Coordinates of C-alpha atoms and ligand atoms in Angstrom, one line a residue:
M216 CA -114.1 -49.0 180.0
P217 CA -114.6 -46.3 181.8
Q218 CA -117.9 -47.7 183.6
E219 CA -117.9 -44.9 186.1
V220 CA -118.4 -41.2 184.9
S221 CA -116.1 -39.6 187.4
V222 CA -115.4 -35.8 188.2
P223 CA -112.4 -34.3 189.7
V224 CA -112.7 -34.2 193.6
D225 CA -113.2 -30.9 195.2
E226 CA -110.7 -31.5 198.3
Q227 CA -111.2 -27.5 199.5
A228 CA -114.9 -27.5 199.3
T229 CA -115.3 -30.2 201.6
E230 CA -112.8 -28.3 203.8
D231 CA -115.0 -25.7 204.2
A232 CA -117.8 -27.3 204.4
V233 CA -115.9 -28.5 207.9
K234 CA -114.6 -25.8 209.0
E235 CA -118.1 -24.4 208.7
A236 CA -119.6 -27.5 210.1
L237 CA -116.9 -26.4 213.6
G238 CA -118.3 -22.5 213.0
Q239 CA -114.8 -21.4 211.1
A240 CA -116.2 -21.0 207.8
D241 CA -114.3 -18.3 205.7
P242 CA -116.0 -15.9 204.9
A243 CA -114.1 -14.7 202.3
G244 CA -113.4 -18.5 201.0
H245 CA -115.0 -20.6 198.8
D246 CA -118.5 -20.3 199.4
E247 CA -121.5 -20.9 197.3
S248 CA -122.7 -17.0 198.4
S249 CA -119.7 -15.5 196.6
G250 CA -120.4 -13.9 193.4
D251 CA -118.0 -15.7 191.2
E252 CA -120.8 -18.8 191.5
A253 CA -124.4 -17.1 191.4
P254 CA -125.7 -17.9 187.9
A255 CA -126.1 -13.8 187.1
D256 CA -129.2 -12.6 186.6
G257 CA -131.3 -13.4 184.1
A258 CA -129.1 -16.7 183.5
S259 CA -130.5 -19.4 180.8
P260 CA -132.7 -21.9 183.0
D261 CA -129.6 -24.5 181.5
A262 CA -127.0 -22.4 183.8
V263 CA -129.6 -22.0 186.4
A264 CA -129.9 -26.4 187.1
T265 CA -126.6 -26.6 186.4
E266 CA -125.2 -24.5 188.7
A267 CA -128.4 -25.6 191.2
A268 CA -126.6 -29.6 190.3
K269 CA -123.4 -28.2 191.5
K270 CA -125.0 -26.4 194.4
K271 CA -126.6 -29.8 195.1
K272 CA -123.3 -32.0 194.6
R273 CA -121.3 -29.7 196.9
K274 CA -123.5 -30.0 199.5
K275 CA -123.9 -33.3 199.6
R276 CA -120.1 -33.8 199.7
S277 CA -120.2 -31.0 202.7
K278 CA -122.4 -32.5 205.3
V279 CA -120.9 -36.9 203.8
K280 CA -117.1 -35.0 205.1
A281 CA -119.1 -32.6 208.5
L282 CA -120.0 -36.5 209.1
A283 CA -117.3 -38.8 208.4
E284 CA -115.2 -36.3 210.6
S285 CA -117.3 -36.6 213.7
I286 CA -117.8 -40.2 213.1
L287 CA -114.4 -41.2 212.5
P288 CA -111.7 -41.1 215.4
A289 CA -109.5 -38.2 215.2
G290 CA -106.7 -38.5 213.1
S291 CA -107.7 -41.5 210.5
S292 CA -107.9 -38.4 207.3
S293 CA -105.3 -40.1 205.5
S294 CA -105.3 -43.8 206.6
T295 CA -107.8 -46.4 207.4
A296 CA -108.9 -46.3 211.0
E297 CA -108.5 -49.3 213.5
K298 CA -110.7 -48.3 216.3
P299 CA -114.2 -49.5 215.7
V300 CA -116.9 -47.5 215.1
R301 CA -120.0 -46.6 217.4
L302 CA -122.6 -44.8 215.6
T303 CA -124.2 -42.0 217.9
E304 CA -128.4 -42.0 217.1
T305 CA -127.7 -38.4 215.4
Q306 CA -124.8 -39.5 213.8
K307 CA -127.0 -42.5 212.4
Q308 CA -130.1 -40.1 211.4
Q309 CA -127.9 -38.0 209.6
L310 CA -126.2 -41.5 207.7
F311 CA -129.7 -42.5 206.8
A312 CA -130.6 -39.1 205.6
L313 CA -127.7 -39.3 203.0
N314 CA -127.5 -42.7 201.7
P315 CA -131.3 -44.5 202.6
A316 CA -129.6 -48.2 201.7
L317 CA -127.8 -48.0 205.2
K318 CA -131.0 -48.0 207.5
A319 CA -131.8 -50.8 205.8
D320 CA -128.5 -52.3 205.9
Y321 CA -128.0 -51.0 209.9
E322 CA -131.5 -52.6 211.0
E323 CA -131.0 -55.7 210.0
D324 CA -126.6 -56.0 211.5
P325 CA -125.5 -52.4 213.3
Q326 CA -122.6 -54.0 213.7
K327 CA -121.8 -54.7 210.3
V328 CA -122.1 -51.6 209.2
E329 CA -120.2 -50.3 212.4
Q330 CA -117.7 -52.2 211.0
M331 CA -117.7 -51.1 207.3
L332 CA -117.4 -47.4 208.3
S333 CA -114.3 -48.3 210.8
K334 CA -113.0 -49.3 207.9
L335 CA -113.1 -46.6 206.4
S336 CA -110.4 -43.0 206.2
I337 CA -111.7 -40.2 205.7
A338 CA -109.9 -39.7 202.7
D339 CA -112.2 -42.7 201.0
I340 CA -116.2 -41.2 202.6
L341 CA -114.3 -37.7 200.9
T342 CA -113.6 -38.4 197.1
G343 CA -116.9 -41.1 197.3
M344 CA -114.4 -43.9 197.4
A345 CA -116.4 -45.7 199.8
A346 CA -120.0 -44.6 198.5
S347 CA -119.7 -47.2 195.9
Q348 CA -116.6 -49.5 196.9
R349 CA -118.4 -49.7 200.1
N350 CA -119.7 -53.7 200.7
T351 CA -122.7 -53.0 202.7
K352 CA -124.0 -56.2 200.3
D353 CA -122.6 -59.2 201.7
M354 CA -122.1 -62.4 199.7
A355 CA -125.6 -63.8 201.1
S356 CA -127.6 -60.8 199.7
H357 CA -125.9 -61.1 196.3
K358 CA -128.8 -62.9 194.9
F359 CA -127.5 -63.3 192.1
W360 CA -123.2 -63.6 192.3
Q361 CA -123.7 -65.4 194.9
T362 CA -124.5 -68.2 192.7
Q363 CA -122.2 -67.6 190.1
P364 CA -118.6 -68.4 189.5
V365 CA -117.3 -65.1 190.7
P366 CA -114.7 -65.1 194.2
K367 CA -116.6 -64.0 196.8
F368 CA -116.0 -61.2 199.0
E369 CA -114.1 -63.1 202.3
D370 CA -111.8 -64.8 199.6
A371 CA -110.7 -62.3 197.7
M372 CA -107.6 -61.2 199.1
K373 CA -106.6 -64.8 200.2
P374 CA -103.2 -66.1 197.9
V375 CA -105.3 -68.7 195.3
E376 CA -103.4 -71.2 193.4
E377 CA -105.6 -69.4 190.1
G378 CA -107.3 -71.1 187.3
P379 CA -110.8 -71.9 186.3
I380 CA -113.5 -72.4 189.0
K381 CA -115.7 -74.1 187.9
V382 CA -115.7 -76.6 184.5
I383 CA -118.1 -76.5 182.1
D384 CA -119.0 -79.3 180.4
P385 CA -120.1 -78.5 176.9
A386 CA -123.1 -81.3 176.5
R387 CA -125.1 -80.0 179.3
V388 CA -124.7 -76.1 178.1
P389 CA -128.5 -75.2 176.4
K390 CA -127.9 -74.3 172.4
E391 CA -131.3 -72.1 172.6
A392 CA -131.8 -69.1 174.6
P393 CA -134.5 -70.3 177.5
P394 CA -137.9 -67.6 176.4
F395 CA -137.1 -64.0 178.0
A396 CA -137.9 -63.6 181.6
V397 CA -140.7 -61.5 181.6
Q398 CA -144.4 -61.3 179.2
G399 CA -144.3 -58.8 176.9
F400 CA -140.5 -59.1 175.7
E401 CA -137.7 -60.9 173.5
W402 CA -134.2 -61.6 172.8
D403 CA -133.3 -60.4 169.3
T404 CA -129.2 -60.6 168.2
L405 CA -128.4 -57.2 166.4
D406 CA -127.2 -56.7 163.8
L407 CA -124.3 -55.0 164.0
T408 CA -123.8 -53.9 160.3
D409 CA -127.0 -52.8 159.7
E410 CA -126.5 -48.9 160.2
G411 CA -130.1 -49.1 161.6
Q412 CA -129.7 -51.4 164.6
L413 CA -126.1 -50.0 165.2
Q414 CA -128.1 -46.4 165.2
E415 CA -130.8 -48.4 168.0
V416 CA -128.2 -49.3 170.3
Y417 CA -126.4 -45.4 170.1
E418 CA -129.7 -44.9 171.2
L419 CA -130.4 -46.9 173.5
L420 CA -127.2 -46.2 175.4
T421 CA -127.2 -42.3 175.1
H422 CA -130.5 -42.2 177.1
H423 CA -130.0 -45.2 179.3
Y424 CA -126.5 -46.1 180.3
V425 CA -123.7 -44.9 182.9
E426 CA -124.6 -41.8 184.8
D427 CA -122.4 -39.7 188.0
D428 CA -124.2 -39.6 191.7
E429 CA -125.5 -36.6 190.8
A430 CA -127.3 -37.6 187.0
M431 CA -124.9 -34.8 185.9
F432 CA -123.5 -36.2 183.2
R433 CA -123.5 -39.5 181.1
F434 CA -121.7 -41.3 178.8
N435 CA -122.7 -40.6 175.5
Y436 CA -120.6 -43.4 173.0
S437 CA -120.9 -42.3 169.2
S438 CA -122.0 -44.5 166.7
S439 CA -119.2 -44.2 165.6
F440 CA -117.3 -45.9 168.6
L441 CA -119.5 -48.3 169.3
N442 CA -119.3 -49.5 165.8
W443 CA -115.0 -49.9 166.5
A444 CA -115.8 -51.5 170.4
L445 CA -118.0 -54.0 169.5
K446 CA -116.5 -55.0 165.9
A447 CA -113.4 -55.8 166.7
P448 CA -111.2 -59.1 165.2
G449 CA -113.0 -62.4 165.6
W450 CA -116.2 -60.1 166.9
R451 CA -119.7 -62.8 166.6
K452 CA -123.0 -61.7 166.2
D453 CA -124.4 -63.6 168.7
W454 CA -122.3 -61.9 171.4
H455 CA -124.6 -58.7 170.4
I456 CA -127.8 -59.4 172.7
G457 CA -130.6 -57.1 172.9
V458 CA -133.9 -57.4 174.4
R459 CA -136.5 -55.9 172.0
A460 CA -140.7 -55.1 173.2
T461 CA -142.7 -57.8 171.3
T462 CA -145.5 -55.0 170.0
S463 CA -143.4 -51.6 169.8
R464 CA -140.0 -54.0 168.4
R465 CA -138.3 -51.2 170.8
L466 CA -134.9 -51.9 172.0
V467 CA -135.0 -52.1 175.6
A468 CA -132.1 -53.5 177.1
F469 CA -128.4 -54.9 175.6
I470 CA -125.1 -56.8 176.1
S471 CA -122.3 -57.5 174.4
G472 CA -118.9 -59.9 174.2
I473 CA -116.0 -59.9 172.3
P474 CA -113.6 -62.3 172.1
V475 CA -109.8 -61.5 173.7
S476 CA -106.7 -63.5 174.1
L477 CA -106.4 -62.6 178.2
R478 CA -102.8 -63.5 179.7
V479 CA -103.5 -62.8 183.8
R480 CA -99.4 -64.1 185.2
K481 CA -98.4 -66.5 183.5
N482 CA -101.5 -68.5 182.0
T483 CA -103.7 -66.9 178.9
L484 CA -106.6 -67.1 178.7
S485 CA -109.2 -67.6 175.7
C486 CA -111.8 -64.2 177.1
S487 CA -114.7 -63.1 176.6
E488 CA -114.5 -59.1 177.1
I489 CA -118.2 -58.2 178.8
N490 CA -119.3 -54.4 178.1
F491 CA -122.1 -51.7 177.4
L492 CA -124.7 -54.0 179.3
C493 CA -127.6 -51.8 179.5
I494 CA -131.3 -51.8 180.7
H495 CA -134.2 -48.7 179.7
K496 CA -134.4 -46.9 183.0
K497 CA -138.3 -47.7 183.0
L498 CA -137.0 -51.6 183.2
R499 CA -134.8 -50.9 186.0
S500 CA -134.4 -53.2 189.5
K501 CA -136.7 -56.4 188.0
R502 CA -133.8 -58.7 188.7
L503 CA -133.6 -58.6 184.5
A504 CA -129.7 -57.8 184.9
P505 CA -129.2 -61.6 185.5
V506 CA -131.0 -63.0 182.9
L507 CA -128.8 -60.6 180.4
I508 CA -125.8 -62.5 181.9
Q509 CA -127.2 -65.3 181.9
E510 CA -127.9 -65.0 178.2
V511 CA -124.3 -63.8 177.5
T512 CA -123.1 -66.6 179.2
R513 CA -124.7 -68.9 177.8
R514 CA -123.6 -67.8 174.5
C515 CA -120.1 -67.5 175.0
Y516 CA -120.3 -71.0 176.5
V517 CA -121.7 -72.9 173.1
Q518 CA -118.4 -70.8 171.6
G519 CA -116.5 -72.9 174.5
V520 CA -115.6 -69.5 175.7
Y521 CA -115.5 -70.2 179.3
Q522 CA -113.8 -67.1 181.0
A523 CA -115.1 -63.6 181.4
I524 CA -113.3 -59.8 181.9
Y525 CA -115.7 -57.0 182.7
T526 CA -115.5 -53.2 184.4
A527 CA -117.4 -51.5 186.6
G528 CA -117.7 -48.6 189.0
I529 CA -119.7 -50.4 191.1
L530 CA -118.4 -53.1 194.2
L531 CA -119.3 -56.8 193.2
P532 CA -118.3 -60.7 194.2
A533 CA -115.4 -59.8 193.9
P534 CA -112.9 -57.4 191.7
V535 CA -108.7 -58.6 191.1
S536 CA -107.9 -55.0 191.1
T537 CA -109.0 -51.7 191.9
C538 CA -107.5 -48.8 189.3
R539 CA -108.9 -45.0 190.1
Y540 CA -109.6 -42.4 187.5
F541 CA -108.0 -39.2 187.8
H542 CA -108.6 -35.3 185.3
R543 CA -106.5 -33.4 183.4
S544 CA -108.6 -30.5 182.6
L545 CA -108.0 -29.0 178.7
N546 CA -110.4 -26.7 178.3
W547 CA -111.0 -25.6 182.3
E548 CA -113.4 -23.0 181.7
K549 CA -116.1 -25.3 180.5
L550 CA -115.2 -28.0 182.6
Y551 CA -115.8 -25.2 185.8
E552 CA -119.3 -23.8 183.8
V553 CA -120.5 -27.4 182.9
G554 CA -120.1 -28.2 186.9
F555 CA -117.5 -31.3 185.9
S556 CA -114.4 -28.9 187.8
P557 CA -114.3 -26.8 191.1
L558 CA -112.5 -23.6 191.7
P559 CA -110.4 -24.6 194.5
A560 CA -110.6 -21.8 197.1
G561 CA -107.8 -19.3 197.2
S562 CA -107.8 -19.8 193.3
T563 CA -109.3 -17.3 190.4
K564 CA -110.8 -18.1 186.8
Q565 CA -108.1 -16.9 185.5
R566 CA -105.1 -18.8 187.6
Q567 CA -107.1 -21.9 186.5
I568 CA -107.5 -21.3 182.6
A569 CA -103.5 -20.3 183.1
R570 CA -102.6 -23.6 185.1
Y571 CA -103.5 -25.8 183.3
K572 CA -101.9 -23.6 179.2
L573 CA -100.8 -25.6 177.0
P574 CA -98.1 -25.3 174.5
K575 CA -98.8 -25.1 170.7
E576 CA -96.7 -27.5 169.8
T577 CA -95.4 -31.1 171.0
E578 CA -91.4 -31.6 171.9
T579 CA -90.7 -34.8 171.4
P580 CA -88.4 -35.4 168.1
G581 CA -89.6 -37.9 165.4
L582 CA -92.9 -37.7 167.0
R583 CA -95.7 -38.6 164.3
P584 CA -98.9 -40.0 163.7
M585 CA -99.3 -43.6 163.8
E586 CA -99.8 -45.3 160.0
T587 CA -100.9 -48.8 159.0
K588 CA -96.8 -49.4 158.5
D589 CA -96.1 -49.8 161.7
V590 CA -98.4 -51.8 163.3
D591 CA -95.7 -54.7 163.2
A592 CA -93.5 -52.8 165.0
V593 CA -96.1 -51.3 167.2
L594 CA -97.1 -55.0 167.9
D595 CA -93.8 -55.4 168.9
L596 CA -92.7 -52.8 171.2
L597 CA -96.9 -53.2 173.0
K598 CA -96.0 -56.5 173.3
R599 CA -92.6 -56.5 175.1
Y600 CA -94.1 -53.6 177.8
L601 CA -97.4 -55.3 178.4
S602 CA -95.1 -58.7 178.8
R603 CA -94.4 -56.4 182.4
M604 CA -97.5 -56.5 183.5
D605 CA -99.5 -58.9 186.1
M606 CA -102.5 -59.2 183.4
A607 CA -103.1 -58.0 179.6
Q608 CA -104.2 -59.0 176.4
E609 CA -102.2 -60.6 173.9
F610 CA -103.1 -58.9 170.9
S611 CA -102.9 -59.8 167.5
S612 CA -101.1 -57.5 164.5
E613 CA -105.1 -57.6 163.5
E614 CA -106.0 -56.5 166.7
V615 CA -103.1 -53.4 167.4
A616 CA -104.2 -52.0 163.6
H617 CA -108.1 -52.4 164.6
W618 CA -108.2 -50.1 167.9
L619 CA -105.3 -48.0 166.9
V620 CA -104.8 -47.6 163.2
H621 CA -108.0 -44.8 162.8
D622 CA -109.7 -46.1 159.8
E623 CA -112.5 -43.8 158.2
K624 CA -114.8 -46.7 156.9
I625 CA -115.0 -48.2 161.1
C626 CA -114.8 -44.7 162.0
P627 CA -116.9 -41.9 159.9
E628 CA -116.1 -39.3 163.2
Q629 CA -112.8 -40.3 164.7
V630 CA -112.1 -42.5 167.6
V631 CA -108.9 -43.3 168.0
W632 CA -105.8 -40.8 167.9
S633 CA -102.1 -42.8 167.9
Y634 CA -98.6 -41.7 167.9
V635 CA -95.6 -43.3 167.2
V636 CA -91.6 -42.0 168.2
E637 CA -89.3 -42.6 164.7
D638 CA -85.8 -42.2 166.2
A639 CA -83.7 -40.7 163.3
N640 CA -80.3 -41.7 165.1
Q641 CA -81.4 -45.7 165.0
G642 CA -82.5 -45.7 161.6
G643 CA -85.8 -45.1 161.4
K644 CA -86.3 -47.4 164.7
L645 CA -89.5 -47.0 166.7
T646 CA -89.4 -46.1 170.1
D647 CA -92.0 -45.0 171.3
F648 CA -96.1 -44.9 171.0
F649 CA -99.1 -43.7 172.9
S650 CA -103.1 -43.4 171.5
F651 CA -106.1 -42.0 173.3
Y652 CA -109.8 -42.7 172.5
C653 CA -112.3 -40.0 172.1
L654 CA -115.5 -40.8 174.4
E655 CA -118.2 -38.2 175.3
S656 CA -120.2 -37.3 178.0
T657 CA -124.0 -35.6 177.5
V658 CA -124.3 -32.8 180.3
I659 CA -127.8 -33.4 181.3
G660 CA -130.2 -30.2 181.0
N661 CA -126.9 -28.1 179.2
T662 CA -127.8 -26.3 176.1
K663 CA -124.5 -24.0 176.5
H664 CA -122.8 -27.0 176.5
P665 CA -124.6 -30.1 175.7
T666 CA -121.2 -32.4 175.9
I667 CA -117.8 -32.8 177.0
R668 CA -115.5 -33.9 174.8
A669 CA -113.0 -36.3 176.4
A670 CA -110.1 -38.1 175.6
Y671 CA -109.3 -41.3 177.7
L672 CA -105.3 -42.2 177.0
F673 CA -105.3 -46.2 175.6
Y674 CA -102.3 -48.2 175.3
Y675 CA -98.9 -46.7 174.6
A676 CA -95.4 -48.3 175.6
T677 CA -91.7 -47.3 175.3
E678 CA -87.8 -48.6 174.9
T679 CA -86.9 -47.0 178.1
A680 CA -89.3 -49.5 180.3
F681 CA -87.0 -52.2 178.9
T682 CA -84.0 -50.1 180.9
G683 CA -85.1 -50.6 184.0
D684 CA -83.6 -47.0 184.9
Q685 CA -87.1 -45.7 186.7
K686 CA -86.7 -42.5 186.7
A687 CA -85.7 -42.2 182.9
L688 CA -88.8 -43.5 182.5
K689 CA -90.6 -41.4 184.3
E690 CA -89.1 -39.1 182.4
R691 CA -89.8 -40.0 179.4
L692 CA -93.2 -41.0 179.6
N693 CA -93.2 -37.1 181.0
G694 CA -92.2 -36.0 178.1
L695 CA -94.6 -38.0 175.8
M696 CA -97.8 -37.5 177.5
H697 CA -97.7 -33.9 178.1
D698 CA -97.4 -34.2 173.7
A699 CA -101.0 -36.6 174.3
L700 CA -102.0 -33.6 176.3
V701 CA -101.0 -30.9 173.8
L702 CA -102.3 -32.6 170.7
A703 CA -105.6 -33.3 172.9
K704 CA -105.9 -29.9 172.8
K705 CA -105.5 -29.6 169.5
A706 CA -108.3 -31.6 169.0
N707 CA -110.7 -30.0 170.9
F708 CA -110.8 -32.2 174.0
D709 CA -112.0 -30.2 177.3
V710 CA -110.2 -32.9 179.3
F711 CA -108.2 -35.4 179.6
N712 CA -108.5 -39.1 181.4
A713 CA -106.4 -41.7 183.0
L714 CA -106.5 -44.7 184.8
T715 CA -104.1 -46.0 187.9
L716 CA -102.7 -48.5 185.5
L717 CA -99.7 -49.2 183.3
H718 CA -97.4 -46.9 184.7
N719 CA -99.5 -44.0 184.8
P720 CA -98.5 -43.0 188.5
L721 CA -95.0 -42.1 187.4
F722 CA -96.4 -38.8 185.0
L723 CA -100.3 -38.2 186.9
E724 CA -99.4 -35.7 189.1
D725 CA -96.4 -33.9 187.3
Q726 CA -99.3 -33.4 184.3
K727 CA -101.5 -31.9 186.4
F728 CA -104.3 -34.6 187.0
G729 CA -106.8 -34.7 189.7
A730 CA -107.9 -37.8 191.3
G731 CA -111.3 -38.0 190.7
D732 CA -114.3 -39.5 192.3
G733 CA -114.3 -42.5 190.1
Q734 CA -112.8 -45.8 190.3
L735 CA -113.2 -48.6 188.1
N736 CA -113.2 -52.4 189.4
Y737 CA -111.5 -55.1 187.5
Y738 CA -113.8 -58.4 187.4
L739 CA -112.6 -62.1 185.8
Y740 CA -115.8 -64.1 185.6
N741 CA -114.9 -68.5 186.2
Y742 CA -111.5 -67.8 186.9
R743 CA -109.6 -67.3 190.4
A744 CA -106.8 -65.1 190.3
N745 CA -104.7 -63.5 193.0
Y746 CA -105.6 -59.5 193.7
I747 CA -103.5 -57.7 190.9
Q748 CA -101.8 -54.3 191.8
G749 CA -103.9 -51.6 190.3
G750 CA -101.6 -48.6 191.1
V751 CA -103.4 -46.6 194.0
D752 CA -102.9 -47.1 197.7
P753 CA -106.1 -49.4 199.2
K754 CA -105.5 -46.6 202.6
T755 CA -105.3 -43.4 200.8
N756 CA -106.6 -44.2 197.3
K757 CA -103.3 -42.4 196.0
A758 CA -101.5 -43.1 193.1
D759 CA -99.1 -45.5 194.1
E760 CA -95.3 -45.7 192.2
S761 CA -94.8 -48.8 194.2
R762 CA -97.8 -50.5 193.0
M763 CA -97.7 -50.3 189.7
G764 CA -97.3 -53.0 187.0
G765 CA -100.5 -55.3 187.5
V766 CA -103.2 -53.7 185.2
G767 CA -102.3 -53.8 182.0
V768 CA -105.5 -54.2 180.5
V769 CA -107.1 -50.4 178.8
M770 CA -111.1 -51.2 178.6
L771 CA -113.3 -48.8 176.8
Ligands
LIG143 C1 -117.3 -66.6 180.3 C2 -118.4 -65.8 179.8 C3 -119.3 -65.3 180.5 C4 -119.9 -63.7 180.9 C5 -120.5 -63.0 181.5 C6 -119.4 -61.9 182.5 C7 -120.2 -61.7 183.7 C8 -120.9 -60.2 182.8 C9 -120.9 -59.2 183.9 C10 -121.6 -57.8 183.8 C11 -120.6 -56.8 183.7 C12 -120.7 -55.6 182.7 C13 -120.3 -54.6 182.5 C14 -120.8 -53.2 182.2 O1 -121.3 -52.8 180.9 S1 -120.9 -52.2 183.4 C15 -122.0 -50.9 182.9 C16 -123.3 -51.6 184.0 N1 -124.5 -50.1 182.9 C17 -124.4 -49.5 183.8 O2 -124.6 -48.7 184.8 C18 -125.8 -48.4 182.6 C19 -127.0 -47.9 183.8 N2 -127.0 -49.4 184.4 C20 -128.2 -50.3 184.1 O3 -128.6 -50.1 182.1 C21 -128.4 -50.8 184.9 O4 -128.8 -50.6 186.4 C22 -128.1 -52.6 185.1 C23 -128.0 -53.0 183.8 C24 -126.5 -51.8 185.5 C25 -128.5 -53.6 186.0 O5 -129.8 -53.6 185.9 P1 -130.9 -53.3 187.2 O6 -130.2 -51.9 187.8 O7 -132.3 -52.9 187.0 O8 -130.5 -54.1 188.6 P2 -131.8 -55.8 188.4 O9 -132.7 -55.5 189.1 O10 -131.7 -56.3 187.3 O11 -130.3 -56.5 188.4 C26 -129.4 -56.8 189.9 C27 -128.1 -57.5 189.8 O12 -127.3 -56.9 188.8 C28 -126.2 -57.0 189.6 N3 -125.5 -55.7 189.0 C29 -125.7 -54.5 188.4 N4 -125.4 -53.7 188.5 C30 -124.5 -54.7 187.3 C31 -123.3 -54.7 186.8 N5 -122.9 -53.3 186.3 N6 -123.0 -55.3 185.8 C32 -123.1 -57.0 187.0 N7 -123.7 -57.0 187.7 C33 -124.6 -55.7 187.9 C34 -126.7 -56.4 190.8 O13 -125.4 -56.7 191.3 C35 -128.1 -57.6 191.4 O14 -127.3 -58.6 191.4 P3 -127.2 -59.4 192.9 O15 -125.9 -58.2 194.3 O16 -128.4 -59.4 193.8 O17 -126.3 -60.2 192.9

């Protein structure tokens, strides 16, 4: 799942900040005081709030970049710095002001922090990757995760024999949940066939789920979406776990799992896919997340499921892979107005709008919406395509129907859009398909634009992948993705998001996707695996065609 609300990186604004810091600011450049950006007199409080948030965000990025430039050795802008970093007193003060959490780490072990900085590139720091990827917490500080069957950071890149970390004895798995850890709260198994309970999960997530670093956007999974995501084939009620306040009955926390068959290289695992972990904001930092995780683990073990897959924007011990988010504007003006997209220096609003303009119609001959009758052909194509990835779900035809064919009964509000290409020259054979799903984000405190409607690229496959001709594959995927953008625009989406998984690096740049500041870490529970490529160069954080073919799992 997109566990991170990623926003595009404003490379130019940070460049300007460095110039400013060096006394070279371009007065005509992309500056907060320029008329284009300042809220007009009499602007609504929301517009002012959004503008203030944008300003705050730019300022923070500017400071980080200026500081990075001063700390890191010259020439490390696009590659990992190798020389050790020594912080001056001023740099320390600046660094701790920007990131107070680092202060305690530094006091405990200055060398460790300096070592961590020496491993980063300015690109890391600029794009925000470092902020969330930095591991100032070593294994010993992960009080919960150090007790779990997951790889340690120090072992993450070492070659290993792939397999379970721990053998679970079913006889030793408690059959009942322990009493909830905090008095006044209790476990509840949610019944998501009940509209009211589905709505409660929706409400909890809408107000308390994942936000971006600056708290400008928060994921807003619709109740249709949750109904689709949480009731996938084989779903179990007892894997929809809630915590309620005993007196008010209010739902204050949630975690869920669905069963999946996951192939990691040559081994297929009966797994759970854990998602939608959420704790009410007022109950944060009380060590309740480990309690929820242990309970979902127990309930999986009870079913004889001893492995799990999950994703998170934050760095935990230890990812099996990391992908990066990319964003393609469909409605640039709105994205600009809500503070999602920057106006690059030297450009104008008109030029930006023109840059992202799309034709009204698709171009691929034979392209049409997918129907239930296409399920077997799509399954066949998808299976063959995913077999080329190191890690992928093994889909059944029931799962393909569930995940790809829009069903009004499951989703009164449409969540997934899927298209197939039927080749008339090959007797109507389905040669390609692609899909995307809708996940809105709330624009916090904005009444003019309360939400951003984002399309996320989901699964796709093409016969061209089997020709062995990478140039042809690139060309075909560009054609298909261009049509996906056209269709998403027609369906009124504001932005199209994609990760660097599957063969996405082949089209991201050509289709005008911009790099986001978010990444998605993939984790396996109780399974040791060699690192899986995530389509990014770890040094430059750029999408990398030479690192494709690893991650084939698209999580919601
Ligand atoms: C075989 C079956 C196995 C099944 C289980 C497989 C594992 C599944 C794992 C779950 C996959 C979930 C996939 C998703 O849904 S990822 C989406 C997570 N949700 C959000 O980000 C929504 C907004 N945030 C919140 O609701 C809270 O901040 C959460 C609930 C995230 C943490 O609450 P809180 O902020 O109040 O913290 P705490 O004091 O209770 O607990 C602190 C401990 O929790 C560790 N922590 C923090 N965030 C995460 C995280 N996202 N995954 C795993 N662990 C996390 C943290 O490192 C620390 O442990 P340690 O560092 O000391 O060791």
